[in-house]
mmCIF file of C-alpha atoms in Angstrom:
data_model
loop_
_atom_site.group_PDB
_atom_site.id
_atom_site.type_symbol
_atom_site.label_atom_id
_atom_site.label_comp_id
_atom_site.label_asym_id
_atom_site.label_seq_id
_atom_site.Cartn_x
_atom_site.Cartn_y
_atom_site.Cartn_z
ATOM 1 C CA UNK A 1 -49.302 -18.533 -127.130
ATOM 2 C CA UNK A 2 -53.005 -17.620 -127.323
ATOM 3 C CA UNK A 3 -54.751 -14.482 -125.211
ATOM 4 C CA UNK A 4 -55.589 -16.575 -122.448
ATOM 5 C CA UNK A 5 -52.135 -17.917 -121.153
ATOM 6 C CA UNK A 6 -50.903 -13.836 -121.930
ATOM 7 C CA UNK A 7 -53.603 -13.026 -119.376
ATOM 8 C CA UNK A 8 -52.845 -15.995 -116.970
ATOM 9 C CA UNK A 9 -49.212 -15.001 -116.717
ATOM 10 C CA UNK A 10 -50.014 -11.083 -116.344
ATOM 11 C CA UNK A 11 -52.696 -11.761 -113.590
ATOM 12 C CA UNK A 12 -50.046 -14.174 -112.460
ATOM 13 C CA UNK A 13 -47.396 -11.633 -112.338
ATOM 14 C CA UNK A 14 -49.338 -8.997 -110.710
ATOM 15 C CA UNK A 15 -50.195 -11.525 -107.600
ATOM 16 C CA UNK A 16 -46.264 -12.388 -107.319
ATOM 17 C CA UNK A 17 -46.004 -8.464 -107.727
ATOM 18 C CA UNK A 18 -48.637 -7.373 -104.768
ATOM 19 C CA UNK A 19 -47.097 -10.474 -102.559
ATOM 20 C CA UNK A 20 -43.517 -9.075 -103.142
ATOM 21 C CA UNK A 21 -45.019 -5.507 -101.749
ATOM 22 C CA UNK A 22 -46.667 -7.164 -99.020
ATOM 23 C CA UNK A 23 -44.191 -9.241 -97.528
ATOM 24 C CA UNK A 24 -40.700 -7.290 -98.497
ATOM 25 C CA UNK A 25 -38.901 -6.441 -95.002
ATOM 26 C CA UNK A 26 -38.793 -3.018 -95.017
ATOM 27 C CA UNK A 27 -38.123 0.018 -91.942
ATOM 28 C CA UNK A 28 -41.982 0.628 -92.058
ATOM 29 C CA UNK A 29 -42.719 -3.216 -91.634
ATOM 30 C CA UNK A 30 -40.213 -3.536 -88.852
ATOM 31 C CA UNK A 31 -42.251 0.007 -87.230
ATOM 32 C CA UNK A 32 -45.632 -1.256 -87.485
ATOM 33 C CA UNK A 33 -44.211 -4.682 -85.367
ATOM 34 C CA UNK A 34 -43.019 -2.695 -83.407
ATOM 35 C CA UNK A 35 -46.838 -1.296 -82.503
ATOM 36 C CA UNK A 36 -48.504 -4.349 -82.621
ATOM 37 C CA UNK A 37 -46.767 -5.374 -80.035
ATOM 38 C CA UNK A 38 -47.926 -2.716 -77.967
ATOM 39 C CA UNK A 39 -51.583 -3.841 -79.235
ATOM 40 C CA UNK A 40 -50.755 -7.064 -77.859
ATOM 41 C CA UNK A 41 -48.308 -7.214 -74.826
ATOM 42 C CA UNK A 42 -50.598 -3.842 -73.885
ATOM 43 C CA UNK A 43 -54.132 -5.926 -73.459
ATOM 44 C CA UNK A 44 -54.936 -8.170 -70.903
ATOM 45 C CA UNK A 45 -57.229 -10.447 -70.232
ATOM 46 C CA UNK A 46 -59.125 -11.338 -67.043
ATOM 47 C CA UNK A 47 -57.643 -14.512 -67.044
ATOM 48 C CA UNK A 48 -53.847 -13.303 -67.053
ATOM 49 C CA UNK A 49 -51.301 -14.450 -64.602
ATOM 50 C CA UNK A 50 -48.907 -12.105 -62.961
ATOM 51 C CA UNK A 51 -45.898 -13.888 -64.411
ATOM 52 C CA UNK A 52 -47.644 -13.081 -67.771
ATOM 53 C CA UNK A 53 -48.095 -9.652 -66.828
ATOM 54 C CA UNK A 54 -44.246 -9.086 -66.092
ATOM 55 C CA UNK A 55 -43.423 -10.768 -69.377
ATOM 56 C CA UNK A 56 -46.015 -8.491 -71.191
ATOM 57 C CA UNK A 57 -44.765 -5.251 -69.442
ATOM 58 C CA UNK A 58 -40.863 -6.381 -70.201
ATOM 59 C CA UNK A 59 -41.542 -6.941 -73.998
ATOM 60 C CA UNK A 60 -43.403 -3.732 -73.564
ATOM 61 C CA UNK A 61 -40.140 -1.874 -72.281
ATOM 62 C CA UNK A 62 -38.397 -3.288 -74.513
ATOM 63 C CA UNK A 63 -39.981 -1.129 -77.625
ATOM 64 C CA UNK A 64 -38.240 1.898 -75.858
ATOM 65 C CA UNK A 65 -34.613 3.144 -75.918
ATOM 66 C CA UNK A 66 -33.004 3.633 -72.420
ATOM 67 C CA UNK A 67 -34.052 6.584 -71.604
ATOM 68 C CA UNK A 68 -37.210 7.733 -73.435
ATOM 69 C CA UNK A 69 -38.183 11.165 -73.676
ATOM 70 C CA UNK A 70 -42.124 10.811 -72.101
ATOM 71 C CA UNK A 71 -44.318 14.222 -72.898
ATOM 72 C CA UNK A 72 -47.573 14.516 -72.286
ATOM 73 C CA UNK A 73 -48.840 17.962 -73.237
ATOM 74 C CA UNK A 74 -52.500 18.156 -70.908
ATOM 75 C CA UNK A 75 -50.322 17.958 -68.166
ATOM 76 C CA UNK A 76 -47.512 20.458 -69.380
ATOM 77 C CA UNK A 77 -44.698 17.656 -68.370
ATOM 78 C CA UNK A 78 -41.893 16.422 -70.145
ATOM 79 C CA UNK A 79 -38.850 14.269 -69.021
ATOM 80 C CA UNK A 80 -36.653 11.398 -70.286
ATOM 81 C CA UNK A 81 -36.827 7.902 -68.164
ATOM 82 C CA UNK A 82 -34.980 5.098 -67.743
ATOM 83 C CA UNK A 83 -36.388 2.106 -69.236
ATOM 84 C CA UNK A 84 -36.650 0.413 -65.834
ATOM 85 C CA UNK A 85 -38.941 3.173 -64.512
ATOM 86 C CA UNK A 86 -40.768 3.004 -67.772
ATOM 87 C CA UNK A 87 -41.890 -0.657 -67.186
ATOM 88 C CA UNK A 88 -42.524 -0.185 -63.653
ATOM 89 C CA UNK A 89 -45.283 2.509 -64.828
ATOM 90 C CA UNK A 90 -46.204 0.039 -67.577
ATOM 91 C CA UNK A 91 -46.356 -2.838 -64.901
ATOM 92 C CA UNK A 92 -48.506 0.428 -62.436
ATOM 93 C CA UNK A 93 -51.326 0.801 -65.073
ATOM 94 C CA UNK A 94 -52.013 -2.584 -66.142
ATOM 95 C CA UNK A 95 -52.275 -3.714 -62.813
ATOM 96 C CA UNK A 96 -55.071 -1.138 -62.521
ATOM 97 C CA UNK A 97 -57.509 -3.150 -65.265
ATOM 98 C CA UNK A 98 -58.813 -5.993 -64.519
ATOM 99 C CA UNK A 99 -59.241 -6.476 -68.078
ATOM 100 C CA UNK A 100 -58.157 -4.028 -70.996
ATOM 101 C CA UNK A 101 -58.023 -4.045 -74.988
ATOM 102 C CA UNK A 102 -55.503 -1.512 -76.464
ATOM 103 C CA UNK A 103 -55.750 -0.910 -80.230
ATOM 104 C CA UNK A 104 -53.680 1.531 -82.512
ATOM 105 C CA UNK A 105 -55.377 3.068 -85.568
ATOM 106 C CA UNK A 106 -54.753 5.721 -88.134
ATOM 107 C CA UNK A 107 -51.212 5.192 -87.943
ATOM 108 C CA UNK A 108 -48.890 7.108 -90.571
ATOM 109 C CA UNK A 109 -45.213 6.821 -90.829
ATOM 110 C CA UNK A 110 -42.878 9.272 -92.025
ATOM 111 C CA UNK A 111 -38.897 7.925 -92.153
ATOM 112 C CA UNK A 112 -35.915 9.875 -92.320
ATOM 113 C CA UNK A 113 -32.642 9.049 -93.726
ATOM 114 C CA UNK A 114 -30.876 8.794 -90.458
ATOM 115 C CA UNK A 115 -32.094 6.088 -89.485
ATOM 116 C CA UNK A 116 -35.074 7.941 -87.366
ATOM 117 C CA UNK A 117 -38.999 8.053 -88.204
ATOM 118 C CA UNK A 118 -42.215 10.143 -86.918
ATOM 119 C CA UNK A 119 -45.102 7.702 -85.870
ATOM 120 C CA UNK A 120 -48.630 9.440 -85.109
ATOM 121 C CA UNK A 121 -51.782 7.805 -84.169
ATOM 122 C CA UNK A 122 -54.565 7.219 -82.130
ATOM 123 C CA UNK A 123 -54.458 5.022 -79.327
ATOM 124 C CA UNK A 124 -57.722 3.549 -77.959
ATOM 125 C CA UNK A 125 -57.937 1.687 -74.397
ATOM 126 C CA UNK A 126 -61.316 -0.129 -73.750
ATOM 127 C CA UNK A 127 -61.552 -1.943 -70.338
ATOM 128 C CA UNK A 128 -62.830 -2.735 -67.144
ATOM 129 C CA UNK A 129 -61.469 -1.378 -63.588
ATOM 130 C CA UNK A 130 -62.705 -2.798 -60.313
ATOM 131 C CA UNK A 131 -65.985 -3.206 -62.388
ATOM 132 C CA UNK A 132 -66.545 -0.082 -64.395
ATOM 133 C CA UNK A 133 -66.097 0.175 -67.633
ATOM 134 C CA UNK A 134 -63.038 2.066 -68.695
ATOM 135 C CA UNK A 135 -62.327 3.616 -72.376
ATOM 136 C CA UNK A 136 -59.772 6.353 -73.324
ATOM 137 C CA UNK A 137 -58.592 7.783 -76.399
ATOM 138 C CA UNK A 138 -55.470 9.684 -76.824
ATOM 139 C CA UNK A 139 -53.237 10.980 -80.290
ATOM 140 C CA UNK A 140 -49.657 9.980 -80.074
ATOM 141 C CA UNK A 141 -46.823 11.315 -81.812
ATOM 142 C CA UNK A 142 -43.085 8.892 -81.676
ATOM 143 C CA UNK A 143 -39.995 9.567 -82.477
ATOM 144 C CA UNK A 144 -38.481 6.189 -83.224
ATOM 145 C CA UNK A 145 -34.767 5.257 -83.916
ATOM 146 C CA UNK A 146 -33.112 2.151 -85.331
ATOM 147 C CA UNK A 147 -30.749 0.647 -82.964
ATOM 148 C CA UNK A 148 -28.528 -2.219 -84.205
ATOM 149 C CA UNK A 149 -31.089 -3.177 -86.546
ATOM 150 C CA UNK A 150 -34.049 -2.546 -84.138
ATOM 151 C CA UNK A 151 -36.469 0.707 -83.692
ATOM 152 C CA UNK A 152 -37.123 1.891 -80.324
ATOM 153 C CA UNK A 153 -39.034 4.710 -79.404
ATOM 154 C CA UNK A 154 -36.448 7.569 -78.239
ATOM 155 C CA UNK A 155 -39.623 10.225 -77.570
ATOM 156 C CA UNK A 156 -43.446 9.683 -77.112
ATOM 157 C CA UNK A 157 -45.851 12.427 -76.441
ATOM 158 C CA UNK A 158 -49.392 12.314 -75.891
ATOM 159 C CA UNK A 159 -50.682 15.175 -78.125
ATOM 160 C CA UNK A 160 -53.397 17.178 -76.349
ATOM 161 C CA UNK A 161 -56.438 17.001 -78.641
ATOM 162 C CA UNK A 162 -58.989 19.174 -76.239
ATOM 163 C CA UNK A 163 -57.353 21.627 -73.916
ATOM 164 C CA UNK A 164 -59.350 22.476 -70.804
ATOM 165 C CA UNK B 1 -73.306 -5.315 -118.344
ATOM 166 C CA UNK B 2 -75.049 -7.022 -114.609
ATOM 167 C CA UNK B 3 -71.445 -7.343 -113.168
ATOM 168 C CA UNK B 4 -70.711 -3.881 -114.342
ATOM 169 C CA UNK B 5 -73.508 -1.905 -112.936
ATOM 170 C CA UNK B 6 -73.265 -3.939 -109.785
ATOM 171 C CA UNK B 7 -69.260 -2.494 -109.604
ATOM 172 C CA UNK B 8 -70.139 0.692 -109.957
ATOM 173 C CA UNK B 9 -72.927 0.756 -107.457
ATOM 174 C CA UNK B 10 -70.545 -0.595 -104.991
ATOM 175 C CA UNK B 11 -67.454 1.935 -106.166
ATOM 176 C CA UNK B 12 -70.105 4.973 -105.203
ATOM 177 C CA UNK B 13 -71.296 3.489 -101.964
ATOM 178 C CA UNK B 14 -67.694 3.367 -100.822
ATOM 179 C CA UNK B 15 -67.214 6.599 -102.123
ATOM 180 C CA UNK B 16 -70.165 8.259 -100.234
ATOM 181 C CA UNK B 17 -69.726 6.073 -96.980
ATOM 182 C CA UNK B 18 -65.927 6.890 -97.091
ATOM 183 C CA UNK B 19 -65.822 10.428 -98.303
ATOM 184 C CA UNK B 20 -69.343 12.273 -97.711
ATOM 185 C CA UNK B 21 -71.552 10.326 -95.533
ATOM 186 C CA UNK B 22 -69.440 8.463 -93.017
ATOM 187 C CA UNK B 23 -71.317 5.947 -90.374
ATOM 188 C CA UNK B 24 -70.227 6.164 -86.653
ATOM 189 C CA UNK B 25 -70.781 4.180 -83.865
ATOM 190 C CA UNK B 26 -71.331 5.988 -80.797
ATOM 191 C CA UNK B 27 -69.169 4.512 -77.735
ATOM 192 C CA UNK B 28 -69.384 5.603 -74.220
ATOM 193 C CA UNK B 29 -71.750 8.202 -72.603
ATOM 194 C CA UNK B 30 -70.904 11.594 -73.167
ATOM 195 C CA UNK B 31 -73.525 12.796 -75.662
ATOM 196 C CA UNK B 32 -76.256 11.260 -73.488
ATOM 197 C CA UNK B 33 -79.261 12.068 -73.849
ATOM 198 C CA UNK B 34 -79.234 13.191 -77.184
ATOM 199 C CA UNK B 35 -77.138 10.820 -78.642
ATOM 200 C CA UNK B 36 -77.384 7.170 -76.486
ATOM 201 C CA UNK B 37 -74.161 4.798 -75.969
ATOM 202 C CA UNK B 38 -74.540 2.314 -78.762
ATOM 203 C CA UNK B 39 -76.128 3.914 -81.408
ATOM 204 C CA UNK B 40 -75.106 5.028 -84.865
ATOM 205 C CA UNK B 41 -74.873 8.685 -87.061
ATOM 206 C CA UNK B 42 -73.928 9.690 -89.978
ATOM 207 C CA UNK B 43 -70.963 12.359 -90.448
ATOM 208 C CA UNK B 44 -72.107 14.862 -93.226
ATOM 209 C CA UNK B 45 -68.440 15.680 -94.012
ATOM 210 C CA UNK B 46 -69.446 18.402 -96.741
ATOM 211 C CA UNK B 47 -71.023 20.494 -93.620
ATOM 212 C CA UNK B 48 -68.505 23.043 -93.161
ATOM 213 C CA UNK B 49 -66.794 22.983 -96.344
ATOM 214 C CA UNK B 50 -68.318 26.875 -97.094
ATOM 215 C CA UNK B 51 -69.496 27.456 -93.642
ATOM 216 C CA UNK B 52 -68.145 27.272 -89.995
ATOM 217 C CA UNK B 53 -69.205 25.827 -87.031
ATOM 218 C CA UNK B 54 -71.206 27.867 -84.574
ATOM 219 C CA UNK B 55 -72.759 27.360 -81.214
ATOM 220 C CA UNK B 56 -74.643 24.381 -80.626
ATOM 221 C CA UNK B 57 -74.004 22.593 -83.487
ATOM 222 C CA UNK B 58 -72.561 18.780 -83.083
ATOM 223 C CA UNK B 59 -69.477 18.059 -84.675
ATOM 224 C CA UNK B 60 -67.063 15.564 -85.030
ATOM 225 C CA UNK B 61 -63.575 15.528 -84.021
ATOM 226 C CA UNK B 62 -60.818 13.270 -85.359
ATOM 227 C CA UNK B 63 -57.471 12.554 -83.924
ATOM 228 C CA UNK B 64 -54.359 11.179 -85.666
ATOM 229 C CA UNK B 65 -57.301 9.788 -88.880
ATOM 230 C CA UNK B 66 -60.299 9.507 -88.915
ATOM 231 C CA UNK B 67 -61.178 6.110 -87.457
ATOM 232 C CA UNK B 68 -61.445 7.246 -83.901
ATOM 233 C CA UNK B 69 -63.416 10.734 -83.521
ATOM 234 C CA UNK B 70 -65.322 12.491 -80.961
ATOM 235 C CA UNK B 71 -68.792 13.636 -80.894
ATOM 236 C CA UNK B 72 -69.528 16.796 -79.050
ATOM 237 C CA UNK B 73 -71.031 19.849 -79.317
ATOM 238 C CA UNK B 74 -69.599 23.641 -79.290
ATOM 239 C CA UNK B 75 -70.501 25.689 -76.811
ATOM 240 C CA UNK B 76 -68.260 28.854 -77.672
ATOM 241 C CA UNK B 77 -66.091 30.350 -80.999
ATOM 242 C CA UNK B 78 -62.655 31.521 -81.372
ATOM 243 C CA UNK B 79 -62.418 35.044 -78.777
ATOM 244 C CA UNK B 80 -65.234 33.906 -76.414
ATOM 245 C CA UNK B 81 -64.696 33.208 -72.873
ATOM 246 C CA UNK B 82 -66.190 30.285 -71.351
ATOM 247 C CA UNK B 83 -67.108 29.484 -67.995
ATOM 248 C CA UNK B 84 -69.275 26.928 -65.315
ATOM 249 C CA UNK B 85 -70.844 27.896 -62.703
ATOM 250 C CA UNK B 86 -72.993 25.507 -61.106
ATOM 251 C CA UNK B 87 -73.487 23.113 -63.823
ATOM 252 C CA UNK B 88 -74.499 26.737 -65.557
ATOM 253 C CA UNK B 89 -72.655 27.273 -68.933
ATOM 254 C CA UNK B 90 -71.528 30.636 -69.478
ATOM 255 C CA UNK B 91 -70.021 31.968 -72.587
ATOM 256 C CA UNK B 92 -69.181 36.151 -72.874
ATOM 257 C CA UNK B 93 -70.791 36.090 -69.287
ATOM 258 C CA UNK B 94 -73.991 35.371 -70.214
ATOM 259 C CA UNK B 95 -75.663 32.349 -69.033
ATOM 260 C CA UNK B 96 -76.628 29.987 -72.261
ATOM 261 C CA UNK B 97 -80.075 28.089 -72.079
ATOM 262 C CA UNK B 98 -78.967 24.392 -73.381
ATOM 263 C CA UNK B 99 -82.094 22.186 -73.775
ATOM 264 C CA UNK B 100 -80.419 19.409 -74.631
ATOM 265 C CA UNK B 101 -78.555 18.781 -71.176
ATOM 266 C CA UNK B 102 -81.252 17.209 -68.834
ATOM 267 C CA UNK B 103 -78.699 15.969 -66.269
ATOM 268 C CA UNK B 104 -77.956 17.661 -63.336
ATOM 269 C CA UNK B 105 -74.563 18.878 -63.491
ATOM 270 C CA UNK B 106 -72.610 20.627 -60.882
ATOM 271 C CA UNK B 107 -69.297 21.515 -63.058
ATOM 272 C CA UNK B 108 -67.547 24.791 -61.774
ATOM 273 C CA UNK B 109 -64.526 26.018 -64.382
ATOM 274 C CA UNK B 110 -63.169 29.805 -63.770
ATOM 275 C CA UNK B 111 -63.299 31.868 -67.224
ATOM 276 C CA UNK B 112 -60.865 30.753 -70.114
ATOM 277 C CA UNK B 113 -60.712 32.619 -74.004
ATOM 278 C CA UNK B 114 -61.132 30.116 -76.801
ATOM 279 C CA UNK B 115 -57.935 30.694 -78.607
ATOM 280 C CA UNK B 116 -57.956 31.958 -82.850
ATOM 281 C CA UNK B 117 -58.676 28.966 -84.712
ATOM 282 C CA UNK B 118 -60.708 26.872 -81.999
ATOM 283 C CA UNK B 119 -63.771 26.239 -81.030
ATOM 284 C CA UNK B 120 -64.624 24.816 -77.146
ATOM 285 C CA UNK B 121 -66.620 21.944 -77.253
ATOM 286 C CA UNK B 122 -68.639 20.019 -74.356
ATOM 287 C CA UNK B 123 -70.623 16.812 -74.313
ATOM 288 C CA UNK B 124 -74.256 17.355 -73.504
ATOM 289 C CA UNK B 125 -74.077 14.670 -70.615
ATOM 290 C CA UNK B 126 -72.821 16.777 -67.911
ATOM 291 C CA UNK B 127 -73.602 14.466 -64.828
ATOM 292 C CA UNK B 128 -70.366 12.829 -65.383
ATOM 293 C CA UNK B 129 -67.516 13.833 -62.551
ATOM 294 C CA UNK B 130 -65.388 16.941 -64.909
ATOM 295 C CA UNK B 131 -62.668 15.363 -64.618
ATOM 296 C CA UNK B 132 -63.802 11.981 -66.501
ATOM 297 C CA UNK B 133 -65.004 13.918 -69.491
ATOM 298 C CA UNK B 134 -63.092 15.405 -72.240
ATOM 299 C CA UNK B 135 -63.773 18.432 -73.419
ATOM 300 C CA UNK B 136 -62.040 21.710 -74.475
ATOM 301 C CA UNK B 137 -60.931 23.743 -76.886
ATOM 302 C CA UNK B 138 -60.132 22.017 -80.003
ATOM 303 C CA UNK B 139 -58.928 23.469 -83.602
ATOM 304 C CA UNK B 140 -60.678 24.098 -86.365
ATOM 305 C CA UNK B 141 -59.097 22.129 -88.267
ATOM 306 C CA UNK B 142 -59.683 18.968 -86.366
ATOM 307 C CA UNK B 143 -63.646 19.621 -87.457
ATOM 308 C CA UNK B 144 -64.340 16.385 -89.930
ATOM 309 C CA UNK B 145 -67.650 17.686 -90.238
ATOM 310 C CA UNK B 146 -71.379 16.980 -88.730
ATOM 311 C CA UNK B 147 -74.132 14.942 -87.426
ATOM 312 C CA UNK B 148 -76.339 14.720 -90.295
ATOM 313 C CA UNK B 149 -79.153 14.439 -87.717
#
């Protein structure tokens, strides 16, 4: 066996290797799913159907155990909700774009051995509401929990960043 | 050797545009006039590595990383009190000459102390309805660095 095939089969092994790492279920896989699907059932486009909206804002739900402990820390509020009331509000806001992109960035992970994990991040809406342009930015901070195989968010809070 | 030097040319420009100099993207309004919706800075992260921020300066402010950030400027340091009368900034009770806000601004805000370890910052485009721009006190900490111009 000459240098060449050594090197084939090492580059080879490395690809297999960083494929392996890629693709490997694992709890932080499943987690980050879990917030692309509030990248994707949260947008809308102007072109959505209401049907499509009440699918989007179930699935939305659905990423949230029943209740979920909802703080947001500008407002001094904190309270645990039903998951029914949760995709009412979800169903509330998106009604109120007309059109709206919701991304999630700088997201870091921490997992526990109870089956629990910390998510923070930076959540960025960008949209349009009876014609103006729309754009937020807020810092969230989950507590997520794996429920028969699934994780749900069992606390969100919107961290307050500037305080008035 | 062409590949080489060509590597390592690109491993420092990631280094500098990741690490020392990063490029934003202004979005949205809030710096207007000085800095327009649209256009692009540079974040001279080494800024306050040996010094701290002080009044007037522009900073930028992550959140959760450093992908999203704000652009604002501070108006106040840890133990002053802030206030707006009329559009009028006020810091220790003294009314503070800004230059750089040309809009007319009627903001009104009672006194507030800037807690230890914050700063209070304020976009310079004060025609905006208060309640649609963020501003505030913000920690130290948060500071990424500044506008290198």
């Amino acid at each position: 066996m000459n240098v060449k095939k050594i090197l084939i089969a090492v580059l080879l092994a490395g690809v297999v290797g960083l494929l392996a790492v890629r693709f490997w279920p694992s709890d932080e896989r499943a987690i980050r799913a879990q917030l692309s699907l509030i990248e994707e059932a949260g947008s809308k486009q102007s072109s959505e159907q209401p049907v499509e909206s009440l699918v989007k804002a179930t699935q939305m739900a659905g990423l949230f155990n029943d209740p979920c402990r909802l703080i947001v820390a500008a407002a001094r509020h904190a309270d645990a909700y039903p998951r029914k009331q949760i995709q009412d509000r979800i169903v509330m806001v998106r009604a109120l774009y007309s059109e709206v992109q919701v991304t999630l960035h700088d997201i870091a992970i921490v997992l526990a051995e109870n089956h629990t994990a910390v998510v923070r991040g930076t959540i960025r809406l960008r949209g349009q509401s009876k014609g103006e342009v729309i754009a937020d930015v807020q810092e969230l901070r989950a507590e997520m929990g794996k429920f028969d195989g699934t994780w749900l968010f069992t606390s969100v809070e919107i961290v307050e960043v500037l305080e008035r | 050797m062409f590949v080489l030097r060509l590597l390592l040319v690109a491993l420092v420009a990631v280094v500098v545009f990741t690490q020392v100099l990063m490029p934003l993207r202004i979005e949205g309004r809030s710096m207007e006039p000085t800095y327009d919706d649209g256009g692009l800075v540079f974040c001279w992260r080494g800024r306050y590595l040996f010094f701290e921020p002080e009044r007037g300066d522009v900073v930028v402010i992550r959140f959760s990383g450093r992908r999203v950030t704000l652009l604002k400027r501070v108006v106040a340091l840890a133990g002053d009190t802030v206030e707006f009368r009329n559009g009028a900034l006020f810091v220790n009770d003294t009314w503070v000459k800004e230059p750089y806000v040309r809009m007319p601004s009627d903001w009104n805000m009672a006194a507030r102390k800037v807690e230890p370890g914050k700063v209070y910052v304020v976009g310079d485009n004060r025609s905006v309805v208060m309640d649609r721009h963020s501003f505030g006190q913000v920690e130290r900490e948060r500071i990424i660095g500044g506008v290198l111009w």
